[in-house]
CSV table of C-alpha atoms in Angstrom, one decimal:
chain,number,residue,atom,x,y,z
A,195,UNK,CA,131.9,105.5,110.4
A,196,UNK,CA,130.1,108.6,111.6
A,197,UNK,CA,128.3,110.6,108.8
A,198,UNK,CA,125.9,113.5,108.8
A,199,UNK,CA,123.0,111.0,109.2
A,200,UNK,CA,124.4,110.3,112.7
A,201,UNK,CA,124.2,113.9,113.7
A,202,UNK,CA,121.0,114.7,115.6
A,203,UNK,CA,119.8,118.1,116.8
A,204,UNK,CA,121.9,120.3,114.6
A,205,UNK,CA,119.6,120.8,111.6
A,206,UNK,CA,120.4,124.4,111.1
A,207,UNK,CA,124.2,123.8,111.2
A,208,UNK,CA,124.0,120.8,108.9
A,209,UNK,CA,121.9,122.7,106.4
A,210,UNK,CA,124.6,125.4,106.0
A,211,UNK,CA,127.1,122.7,105.1
A,212,UNK,CA,124.6,121.0,102.9
A,213,UNK,CA,123.8,124.1,100.8
A,214,UNK,CA,127.4,125.2,100.5
A,215,UNK,CA,129.3,121.9,100.1
A,216,UNK,CA,127.0,119.0,99.3
A,217,UNK,CA,124.4,120.6,97.1
A,218,UNK,CA,126.9,122.0,94.5
A,219,UNK,CA,128.3,118.5,94.1
A,220,UNK,CA,124.9,116.9,93.7
A,221,UNK,CA,123.9,119.6,91.1
A,222,UNK,CA,127.3,120.0,89.4
A,223,UNK,CA,125.7,120.1,85.9
A,224,UNK,CA,123.5,123.0,87.0
A,225,UNK,CA,126.4,124.8,88.6
A,226,UNK,CA,128.5,124.4,85.5
A,227,UNK,CA,125.7,126.0,83.4
A,228,UNK,CA,124.9,128.7,86.0
A,229,UNK,CA,128.4,130.0,86.5
A,230,UNK,CA,129.8,131.2,83.2
A,231,UNK,CA,133.2,132.4,84.5
A,232,UNK,CA,134.2,130.0,87.4
A,233,UNK,CA,137.7,131.5,87.6
A,234,UNK,CA,136.2,134.9,88.4
A,235,UNK,CA,133.7,133.7,90.9
A,236,UNK,CA,135.4,133.3,94.3
A,237,UNK,CA,133.8,130.4,96.2
A,238,UNK,CA,135.4,130.7,99.6
A,239,UNK,CA,134.9,127.5,101.6
A,240,UNK,CA,135.5,129.0,105.1
A,241,UNK,CA,133.4,128.2,108.1
A,242,UNK,CA,133.8,129.4,111.7
A,243,UNK,CA,131.9,127.4,114.3
A,244,UNK,CA,131.5,129.0,117.7
A,245,UNK,CA,129.8,128.1,121.0
A,246,UNK,CA,130.3,126.2,124.2
A,247,UNK,CA,132.4,123.1,124.4
A,248,UNK,CA,130.6,119.8,123.9
A,249,UNK,CA,127.9,121.2,121.5
A,250,UNK,CA,129.0,119.1,118.5
A,251,UNK,CA,131.4,121.3,116.6
A,252,UNK,CA,134.2,118.7,116.1
A,253,UNK,CA,131.7,115.9,115.8
A,254,UNK,CA,129.8,117.6,113.0
A,255,UNK,CA,132.9,118.4,111.1
A,256,UNK,CA,134.2,114.8,111.3
A,257,UNK,CA,130.8,113.6,110.1
A,258,UNK,CA,130.9,116.1,107.2
A,259,UNK,CA,134.4,114.8,106.1
A,260,UNK,CA,133.1,111.2,106.1
A,261,UNK,CA,130.0,112.1,104.2
A,262,UNK,CA,132.0,113.9,101.5
A,263,UNK,CA,134.6,111.1,101.6
A,264,UNK,CA,137.5,113.6,101.9
A,265,UNK,CA,140.5,114.0,104.2
A,266,UNK,CA,140.0,115.4,107.7
A,267,UNK,CA,143.1,117.2,108.9
A,268,UNK,CA,142.7,118.1,112.6
A,269,UNK,CA,144.9,120.8,114.3
A,270,UNK,CA,144.7,122.6,117.6
A,271,UNK,CA,145.6,126.2,117.4
A,272,UNK,CA,148.1,125.7,120.1
A,273,UNK,CA,150.0,123.3,117.9
A,274,UNK,CA,151.3,126.3,115.9
A,275,UNK,CA,152.5,128.2,118.9
A,276,UNK,CA,156.3,127.9,119.2
A,277,UNK,CA,159.1,129.5,121.1
A,278,UNK,CA,161.0,130.1,117.9
A,279,UNK,CA,159.7,133.2,116.1
A,280,UNK,CA,158.4,132.3,112.6
A,281,UNK,CA,158.3,128.5,113.2
A,282,UNK,CA,154.5,128.4,113.8
A,283,UNK,CA,153.8,130.5,110.8
A,284,UNK,CA,156.0,128.2,108.7
A,285,UNK,CA,154.2,125.1,109.9
A,286,UNK,CA,150.8,126.6,109.2
A,287,UNK,CA,151.9,127.5,105.6
A,288,UNK,CA,153.1,124.0,105.1
A,289,UNK,CA,149.6,122.7,106.2
A,290,UNK,CA,147.9,124.8,103.5
A,291,UNK,CA,150.4,123.8,100.9
A,292,UNK,CA,150.3,120.1,101.5
A,293,UNK,CA,146.8,119.2,102.7
A,294,UNK,CA,143.6,118.3,100.9
A,295,UNK,CA,140.0,118.0,102.0
A,296,UNK,CA,139.2,119.8,105.3
A,297,UNK,CA,141.6,121.7,107.4
A,298,UNK,CA,140.0,121.9,110.9
A,299,UNK,CA,141.6,124.3,113.4
A,300,UNK,CA,140.2,123.8,116.9
A,301,UNK,CA,140.7,126.5,119.5
A,302,UNK,CA,141.5,129.0,116.8
A,303,UNK,CA,141.3,131.8,119.5
A,304,UNK,CA,144.8,130.7,120.7
A,305,UNK,CA,146.4,132.0,117.5
A,306,UNK,CA,143.6,134.5,116.5
A,307,UNK,CA,143.4,136.8,119.4
A,308,UNK,CA,142.1,140.3,118.9
A,309,UNK,CA,145.2,142.4,118.3
A,310,UNK,CA,143.6,145.5,119.8
A,311,UNK,CA,143.1,143.6,123.1
A,312,UNK,CA,146.3,141.6,123.0
A,313,UNK,CA,148.9,143.9,121.3
A,314,UNK,CA,152.4,142.6,120.5
A,315,UNK,CA,151.4,139.0,120.9
A,316,UNK,CA,154.1,136.5,119.9
A,317,UNK,CA,151.4,134.7,117.9
A,318,UNK,CA,150.9,137.7,115.6
A,319,UNK,CA,153.1,136.2,112.8
A,320,UNK,CA,151.0,133.1,112.9
A,321,UNK,CA,147.8,135.1,112.7
A,322,UNK,CA,149.1,137.1,109.7
A,323,UNK,CA,150.1,133.8,107.9
A,324,UNK,CA,146.6,132.4,108.6
A,325,UNK,CA,145.0,135.5,107.1
A,326,UNK,CA,147.2,135.1,104.0
A,327,UNK,CA,146.2,131.4,103.7
A,328,UNK,CA,142.5,132.2,104.0
A,329,UNK,CA,142.9,134.8,101.3
A,330,UNK,CA,144.4,132.2,99.0
A,331,UNK,CA,148.0,133.2,99.3
A,332,UNK,CA,150.3,130.2,99.1
A,333,UNK,CA,147.3,127.9,99.8
A,334,UNK,CA,145.3,125.2,98.1
A,335,UNK,CA,142.1,126.9,96.7
A,336,UNK,CA,140.2,123.5,96.9
A,337,UNK,CA,140.7,123.3,100.7
A,338,UNK,CA,137.8,123.7,103.0
A,339,UNK,CA,138.8,125.6,106.2
A,340,UNK,CA,136.7,125.0,109.3
A,341,UNK,CA,137.7,126.6,112.6
A,342,UNK,CA,136.1,126.3,116.0
A,343,UNK,CA,136.2,128.4,119.2
A,344,UNK,CA,134.3,128.9,122.4
A,345,UNK,CA,135.8,132.4,122.7
A,346,UNK,CA,134.3,134.1,119.7
A,347,UNK,CA,134.4,137.6,121.3
A,348,UNK,CA,138.2,137.3,121.7
A,349,UNK,CA,138.9,136.8,118.0
A,350,UNK,CA,140.6,139.4,115.8
A,351,UNK,CA,138.1,141.2,113.6
A,352,UNK,CA,140.3,140.6,110.5
A,353,UNK,CA,140.2,136.9,111.2
A,354,UNK,CA,136.4,136.9,111.6
A,355,UNK,CA,136.0,138.7,108.3
A,356,UNK,CA,137.9,135.9,106.5
A,357,UNK,CA,135.2,133.4,107.4
A,358,UNK,CA,132.2,133.6,105.0
A,359,UNK,CA,130.0,131.4,107.1
A,360,UNK,CA,129.9,132.0,110.9
A,361,UNK,CA,127.8,129.2,112.5
A,362,UNK,CA,126.6,129.4,116.2
A,363,UNK,CA,126.4,126.3,118.4
A,364,UNK,CA,124.3,126.3,121.6
A,365,UNK,CA,123.2,123.7,124.1
A,366,UNK,CA,120.3,121.7,122.7
A,367,UNK,CA,116.8,122.7,123.4
A,368,UNK,CA,114.0,120.3,124.3
A,369,UNK,CA,113.3,119.3,120.7
A,370,UNK,CA,117.0,118.9,119.9
A,371,UNK,CA,117.6,116.8,123.0
A,372,UNK,CA,114.8,114.5,122.1
A,373,UNK,CA,116.4,113.9,118.7
A,374,UNK,CA,119.8,113.3,120.2
A,375,UNK,CA,118.4,110.9,122.8
A,376,UNK,CA,116.5,108.9,120.1
A,377,UNK,CA,119.7,108.7,118.0
A,378,UNK,CA,121.8,107.5,120.9
A,379,UNK,CA,119.2,105.0,121.9
A,380,UNK,CA,119.2,103.6,118.4
A,381,UNK,CA,122.8,102.5,118.8
A,382,UNK,CA,121.9,100.1,121.7
A,383,UNK,CA,119.8,97.0,122.2
A,384,UNK,CA,117.1,98.1,124.6
A,385,UNK,CA,113.7,97.4,126.1
A,386,UNK,CA,112.6,101.0,126.6
A,387,UNK,CA,109.1,102.1,125.6
A,388,UNK,CA,110.3,105.7,125.2
A,389,UNK,CA,113.1,108.2,126.2
A,390,UNK,CA,110.6,110.7,127.6
A,391,UNK,CA,111.9,110.1,131.1
A,392,UNK,CA,115.3,111.5,130.0
A,393,UNK,CA,114.2,114.7,128.2
A,394,UNK,CA,113.5,117.1,131.0
A,395,UNK,CA,116.3,115.9,133.4
A,396,UNK,CA,118.9,116.5,130.7
A,397,UNK,CA,117.9,120.2,130.3
A,398,UNK,CA,121.4,121.5,131.0
A,399,UNK,CA,123.2,118.7,129.1
A,400,UNK,CA,125.1,119.2,125.9
A,401,UNK,CA,125.4,116.5,123.2
A,402,UNK,CA,128.6,115.1,124.7
A,403,UNK,CA,127.1,114.7,128.1
A,404,UNK,CA,124.0,112.9,126.7
A,405,UNK,CA,126.3,110.5,124.9
A,406,UNK,CA,128.1,109.8,128.1
A,407,UNK,CA,124.8,108.9,129.8
A,408,UNK,CA,124.2,106.1,127.4
A,409,UNK,CA,127.8,104.8,127.7
A,410,UNK,CA,127.5,104.6,131.5
A,411,UNK,CA,124.0,103.0,131.2
A,412,UNK,CA,125.5,100.4,129.0
A,413,UNK,CA,128.1,99.6,131.6
A,414,UNK,CA,125.4,99.2,134.2
A,415,UNK,CA,123.7,96.7,131.9
A,416,UNK,CA,126.9,94.7,131.6
A,417,UNK,CA,127.4,94.8,135.4
A,418,UNK,CA,124.0,93.1,135.6
A,419,UNK,CA,124.8,90.5,133.0
A,420,UNK,CA,122.4,92.0,130.4
A,421,UNK,CA,122.7,92.6,126.7
A,422,UNK,CA,120.1,95.3,126.6
A,423,UNK,CA,119.3,98.6,128.3
A,424,UNK,CA,116.5,99.1,130.8
A,425,UNK,CA,115.2,102.3,132.4
A,426,UNK,CA,116.8,101.4,135.7
A,427,UNK,CA,120.3,101.5,134.0
A,428,UNK,CA,120.0,105.3,133.9
A,429,UNK,CA,119.3,105.6,137.6
A,430,UNK,CA,121.6,108.1,139.3
A,431,UNK,CA,123.1,109.3,136.0
A,432,UNK,CA,121.0,112.4,135.6
């Protein structure tokens, strides 16, 4: 099972989740003493993750759910698009009324387009319902809403404003790549002295692409009847 301990190279993003979701649980006694009127303090658990595909948005959210030991409800924004007017909004409302744990909406830009750029969109009713749900109307206040997009600039301003925490994701820099490579290497039996030979050649790789390198290297080892990785298994992969 993947947990936050398995997520490498996303320290900034992990820290935001830690401070807002994990720390309050760990220090519940202090929180109870600190907040005198909890019913009057709005603790909105809304997070918007944005950045290129393959940078770890879904992976991090899945790991978070496993770490918190709560339900992970995955939806693509396109799931709520329907030819019948009102159907998508109804389905979205049902999600918020019946789900627990995390509601993760991937590709939220498909239902959250900027209405000034895309007027009279047939997804407007879905967007309005989503805004209501995020405001707490007909929704479960204990839910954590996490959305992801690689088209942040196309999102409606009203939708952006509903997310308290907006978390950017970028392709890993050299330090982050080294951490990701070391984490991936730890999952395999190997006879490598270091992963230095992989750091610079993966400059333009995202986390998903780095993971695929090790998967392909493992297949090369199997083709050569070996139960461990060697440097030559990575030949031609980068």
